[in-house]
Amino acid sequence: MKGTKGRRRFLDYPRQGREGPRRWLPSWRQWLGVLSLCILGLFGLFAVVYAKIDVPDENELARKQATVYHWSDGSEMVSVGAVNRQNVTLDKVPDSVENSVIAAENATFYSDSGVSFKGIGRALVSVVSGGETQGGSTITQQYVKNTYLSQDQTVTRKVREFIIALKVSNQQSKRDILRGYLNTSWFGRDSYGIEAAAHAYYGIDAKKLNPSQGALLAAVLKGSEQYDPGLGKANHQRAVARWEWILDRQVATGKMSKEERAKYRTFPEPRKLSKPTSQAGQTGYLMDVANKFIKARTGLTDKDLARGGYHIHTTFDKERTRRLEKAVNDVRRTEIDPKHRKADAFVQFGAASVRPGDGAIVALYGGPDATRHFSNNADTSAVPAGSAFKPFVLAAALQKEAYETDESDDADASPEDGATTMAKDLGGALMMGQNPPFVQAGKRIGLEQIRELAVDAGLRKESMAQLEQTFPLGTSAPSAIRMASAYTTFANNGLHHEPYAVSGMTYDGKKVPGLDRPEAEQVIDTGVAQQVSDALRIVGWRALAAEGGPSAKKPVAAGRTEPGDRMKSAWFIGSPGSDDLDFGTGAESGDSVRPDSMAGAADVNEPTTAVTMFRNKPGTPALLPMQGVGGAKSKLGTTLPPKVWQAYQQGS
């Protein structure tokens, strides 16, 4: 009988004739076999996935549902309609525009395979490692991304994008792909596609675009939030640089002669930004604040939001917003007369109400009409706070006193020494509208400590002014939203809630993550917050008596100009309190600002409201002086924000 010695096994593993660890080391043939099987498996898997994934309909985007914004009670505020897009054929798009887009986005478009293996690899590595989304996609891939709609930055989506791009490249001509890309790309200004973009930026059909205008539209494809020249000075500079590069790039790639390039030396300024009529009045400003909040918390972009399909539930109270707008309009109508007083020209108001109990922004006034006055006055960081900032200096002094008392081992230390005396002096100076004690306090406390407390209370660090001697007098320029938010910290016994504008959001019925609110923080000692409130309450009652008595809501706050102040704004920040004790705080600048009062028994369900007034001529960066605004009795306009506040509280 024959034995089995020497017979080859189908799989020689562990390897015969080897001793020790070598028995377990595969041969090169085995390695090659495994690799071949893996490659075959991947090809098989790729074939299955390739067969199952269909090319999406490029018109699906235009049929997407509208995005609906809701008031705090759930009722509809505004529905942002169907995607602004009109398809055009390539014969309606000038060759120069096509050349600009290709030069900017994918110079090898007509010769490549439709996909960038390097770009896909870089994007996959970035997604897996949790990094930012990487660019480098071809026009074909971008077209697929546009039509596929999903904006998820996942490996699955990247793989689907890659496969669909291959299919599109095999099934469609380059001209068809370019047409689809130009019709589905986001250009900003609520416009998808080259036709809508031509109207949004230049008010003309795409076929009338010249090479210079086409280069600008190609520039904003990189990201309208950074390259739309109408969105600020930095954007304008970036847009000009990229516009020049795109024109030069066409010369380098042989799509434009040097002689023709020389014709385009003047930047083609687009038309001014505009909003649809559905965003008239305060609606556009409310949407602006809600969108900023969403983008900061979720990472979504304007492009994502413009695709539609979202339900956004805001914190804005419909009735309070109406009352606040009416209060501003009533005061403007009775007190501001630009036809007879030159100083009343270019007067602007901004206001915001924030609920102390949770930080909800319940109302705001951004300007006369979002379709005519684009800048949101409730959210601008260009208006100096003046003496409305002084309570933070007082709080810093009291906080310093509290800490030094806790840390002191000297039982015989005099309570009249050091920070105690300084805090008392500041309380008196706050009531009398005096500036020198606050300058001295800045030296004693330290400007960094004052800034730190103000930021902890709710002001943004980027709105803080340089740490110079006058810093404690209010040279910083916080927004009305942030001023109202910071003052809620005093009303809420030192507990601060970050302001928020959106309570919830869904996309195609599913909850959008990232909108959970952070826990409140105790940023100021309870006793310190109450002492600041008491000081402000006393000042308010005195100022109110000087202005003629309380309103129905008993706002114990008023403003008064001090001769030594040279600010160009007027502020009033106030909150109604309980039935017996109210608080309000006002600050005026203009040529002087002085805060005015807060009470210790504030109702955390009643919002703190900040009202600001300033003069700003369109196209002029510096604020205009307040001398003469509202007539002589207005005290450089500083009596007007308190009147807005009172009218708002009394409104019906």
Short mmCIF file of N, CA and C in Angstrom, two decimals, residues 447-517:
data_model
loop_
_atom_site.label_atom_id
_atom_site.label_comp_id
_atom_site.label_asym_id
_atom_site.label_seq_id
_atom_site.Cartn_x
_atom_site.Cartn_y
_atom_site.Cartn_z
N LEU A 447 -6.88 95.88 33.21
CA LEU A 447 -7.80 95.89 32.07
C LEU A 447 -8.11 94.48 31.59
N GLU A 448 -7.14 93.57 31.72
CA GLU A 448 -7.39 92.20 31.30
C GLU A 448 -8.49 91.55 32.13
N GLN A 449 -8.48 91.84 33.44
CA GLN A 449 -9.50 91.26 34.32
C GLN A 449 -10.89 91.81 33.99
N ILE A 450 -10.96 93.09 33.66
CA ILE A 450 -12.25 93.68 33.29
C ILE A 450 -12.75 93.05 32.00
N ARG A 451 -11.87 92.93 31.04
CA ARG A 451 -12.26 92.30 29.76
C ARG A 451 -12.71 90.86 29.98
N GLU A 452 -11.98 90.14 30.80
CA GLU A 452 -12.31 88.74 31.05
C GLU A 452 -13.70 88.60 31.66
N LEU A 453 -14.03 89.46 32.61
CA LEU A 453 -15.35 89.39 33.24
C LEU A 453 -16.45 89.72 32.22
N ALA A 454 -16.22 90.75 31.41
CA ALA A 454 -17.22 91.14 30.41
C ALA A 454 -17.47 90.01 29.41
N VAL A 455 -16.40 89.34 29.00
CA VAL A 455 -16.54 88.23 28.06
C VAL A 455 -17.23 87.05 28.73
N ASP A 456 -16.87 86.76 29.96
CA ASP A 456 -17.55 85.68 30.69
C ASP A 456 -19.03 85.97 30.84
N ALA A 457 -19.36 87.25 31.02
CA ALA A 457 -20.77 87.64 31.18
C ALA A 457 -21.56 87.51 29.90
N GLY A 458 -20.88 87.47 28.74
CA GLY A 458 -21.61 87.27 27.50
C GLY A 458 -21.16 88.08 26.31
N LEU A 459 -20.27 89.05 26.50
CA LEU A 459 -19.78 89.82 25.36
C LEU A 459 -18.75 89.00 24.60
N ARG A 460 -18.64 89.24 23.31
CA ARG A 460 -17.66 88.51 22.50
C ARG A 460 -16.28 89.16 22.62
N LYS A 461 -15.26 88.33 22.71
CA LYS A 461 -13.91 88.85 22.86
C LYS A 461 -13.51 89.67 21.64
N GLU A 462 -13.96 89.25 20.43
CA GLU A 462 -13.58 89.98 19.22
C GLU A 462 -14.21 91.36 19.14
N SER A 463 -15.23 91.64 19.97
CA SER A 463 -15.82 92.99 19.97
C SER A 463 -15.16 93.91 20.98
N MET A 464 -14.24 93.38 21.75
CA MET A 464 -13.56 94.18 22.76
C MET A 464 -12.53 95.12 22.11
N ALA A 465 -12.44 96.32 22.64
CA ALA A 465 -11.49 97.31 22.13
C ALA A 465 -10.09 97.03 22.66
N GLN A 466 -9.12 97.78 22.16
CA GLN A 466 -7.76 97.65 22.66
C GLN A 466 -7.71 98.03 24.13
N LEU A 467 -6.82 97.38 24.86
CA LEU A 467 -6.71 97.62 26.30
C LEU A 467 -5.89 98.87 26.57
N GLU A 468 -6.56 99.99 26.37
CA GLU A 468 -5.96 101.30 26.61
C GLU A 468 -6.63 101.94 27.82
N GLN A 469 -6.15 103.10 28.20
CA GLN A 469 -6.64 103.76 29.41
C GLN A 469 -8.15 103.98 29.40
N THR A 470 -8.72 104.25 28.22
CA THR A 470 -10.16 104.55 28.13
C THR A 470 -11.02 103.30 28.01
N PHE A 471 -10.40 102.13 28.03
CA PHE A 471 -11.17 100.88 27.88
C PHE A 471 -12.33 100.78 28.87
N PRO A 472 -12.16 101.12 30.15
CA PRO A 472 -13.30 101.00 31.09
C PRO A 472 -14.45 101.95 30.79
N LEU A 473 -14.24 102.94 29.92
CA LEU A 473 -15.30 103.90 29.60
C LEU A 473 -16.18 103.44 28.44
N GLY A 474 -15.90 102.26 27.91
CA GLY A 474 -16.80 101.70 26.91
C GLY A 474 -16.40 101.91 25.47
N THR A 475 -15.13 101.78 25.17
CA THR A 475 -14.68 101.91 23.77
C THR A 475 -14.97 100.64 22.97
N SER A 476 -15.34 99.55 23.65
CA SER A 476 -15.68 98.31 22.95
C SER A 476 -17.02 98.46 22.24
N ALA A 477 -17.24 97.59 21.25
CA ALA A 477 -18.45 97.71 20.41
C ALA A 477 -19.19 96.39 20.31
N PRO A 478 -19.88 95.97 21.35
CA PRO A 478 -20.66 94.74 21.30
C PRO A 478 -21.96 94.95 20.55
N SER A 479 -22.56 93.87 20.11
CA SER A 479 -23.85 93.96 19.43
C SER A 479 -24.96 94.12 20.46
N ALA A 480 -26.15 94.54 20.00
CA ALA A 480 -27.30 94.66 20.90
C ALA A 480 -27.67 93.29 21.48
N ILE A 481 -27.55 92.24 20.65
CA ILE A 481 -27.85 90.89 21.15
C ILE A 481 -26.93 90.54 22.30
N ARG A 482 -25.64 90.81 22.13
CA ARG A 482 -24.67 90.44 23.15
C ARG A 482 -24.77 91.33 24.39
N MET A 483 -25.13 92.60 24.20
CA MET A 483 -25.31 93.48 25.36
C MET A 483 -26.50 93.01 26.19
N ALA A 484 -27.59 92.69 25.52
CA ALA A 484 -28.76 92.18 26.24
C ALA A 484 -28.41 90.88 26.96
N SER A 485 -27.69 90.01 26.28
CA SER A 485 -27.31 88.74 26.87
C SER A 485 -26.43 88.92 28.09
N ALA A 486 -25.44 89.83 28.00
CA ALA A 486 -24.53 90.04 29.12
C ALA A 486 -25.26 90.63 30.33
N TYR A 487 -26.22 91.52 30.07
CA TYR A 487 -26.96 92.12 31.18
C TYR A 487 -27.91 91.12 31.84
N THR A 488 -28.31 90.07 31.12
CA THR A 488 -29.13 89.05 31.77
C THR A 488 -28.35 88.38 32.89
N THR A 489 -27.04 88.41 32.81
CA THR A 489 -26.21 87.80 33.85
C THR A 489 -26.39 88.52 35.18
N PHE A 490 -26.53 89.84 35.13
CA PHE A 490 -26.83 90.58 36.36
C PHE A 490 -28.23 90.23 36.85
N ALA A 491 -29.19 90.16 35.93
CA ALA A 491 -30.57 89.88 36.29
C ALA A 491 -30.73 88.47 36.85
N ASN A 492 -29.84 87.57 36.41
CA ASN A 492 -29.96 86.16 36.78
C ASN A 492 -28.98 85.78 37.89
N ASN A 493 -28.64 86.78 38.73
CA ASN A 493 -27.77 86.54 39.89
C ASN A 493 -26.42 85.94 39.52
N GLY A 494 -25.86 86.41 38.41
CA GLY A 494 -24.52 85.99 38.01
C GLY A 494 -24.47 84.73 37.18
N LEU A 495 -25.62 84.11 36.92
CA LEU A 495 -25.69 82.90 36.09
C LEU A 495 -25.89 83.30 34.64
N HIS A 496 -25.03 82.81 33.76
CA HIS A 496 -25.11 83.21 32.35
C HIS A 496 -25.49 82.05 31.45
N HIS A 497 -26.49 82.28 30.61
CA HIS A 497 -26.88 81.36 29.54
C HIS A 497 -26.44 81.95 28.21
N GLU A 498 -25.77 81.15 27.40
CA GLU A 498 -25.40 81.61 26.06
C GLU A 498 -26.67 81.91 25.26
N PRO A 499 -26.70 83.04 24.54
CA PRO A 499 -27.90 83.35 23.75
C PRO A 499 -28.06 82.36 22.61
N TYR A 500 -29.31 82.02 22.31
CA TYR A 500 -29.57 81.12 21.20
C TYR A 500 -30.81 81.57 20.45
N ALA A 501 -30.85 81.24 19.15
CA ALA A 501 -31.93 81.70 18.29
C ALA A 501 -32.75 80.57 17.70
N VAL A 502 -32.27 79.33 17.81
CA VAL A 502 -32.97 78.19 17.22
C VAL A 502 -33.13 77.12 18.30
N SER A 503 -34.38 76.71 18.54
CA SER A 503 -34.64 75.69 19.56
C SER A 503 -34.61 74.29 19.00
N GLY A 504 -34.77 74.14 17.69
CA GLY A 504 -34.75 72.83 17.07
C GLY A 504 -34.81 72.95 15.56
N MET A 505 -34.42 71.86 14.88
CA MET A 505 -34.34 71.90 13.42
C MET A 505 -34.41 70.48 12.87
N THR A 506 -35.17 70.30 11.79
CA THR A 506 -35.25 68.99 11.15
C THR A 506 -34.95 69.11 9.66
N TYR A 507 -34.48 68.02 9.09
CA TYR A 507 -34.24 67.93 7.64
C TYR A 507 -34.89 66.66 7.15
N ASP A 508 -35.85 66.81 6.25
CA ASP A 508 -36.63 65.66 5.77
C ASP A 508 -37.19 64.87 6.94
N GLY A 509 -37.64 65.59 7.97
CA GLY A 509 -38.27 64.95 9.12
C GLY A 509 -37.33 64.43 10.18
N LYS A 510 -36.02 64.49 9.95
CA LYS A 510 -35.05 63.98 10.92
C LYS A 510 -34.38 65.14 11.65
N LYS A 511 -34.14 64.95 12.94
CA LYS A 511 -33.53 65.99 13.76
C LYS A 511 -32.11 66.29 13.31
N VAL A 512 -31.80 67.58 13.18
CA VAL A 512 -30.45 68.01 12.85
C VAL A 512 -29.65 68.13 14.15
N PRO A 513 -28.53 67.40 14.28
CA PRO A 513 -27.75 67.45 15.52
C PRO A 513 -26.94 68.73 15.64
N GLY A 514 -26.46 68.99 16.84
CA GLY A 514 -25.55 70.10 17.07
C GLY A 514 -26.18 71.32 17.71
N LEU A 515 -27.49 71.28 17.96
CA LEU A 515 -28.18 72.45 18.48
C LEU A 515 -28.48 72.37 19.97
N ASP A 516 -27.96 71.35 20.64
CA ASP A 516 -28.14 71.26 22.08
C ASP A 516 -27.43 72.43 22.77
N ARG A 517 -28.07 72.99 23.78
CA ARG A 517 -27.52 74.17 24.43
C ARG A 517 -26.56 73.78 25.55
#
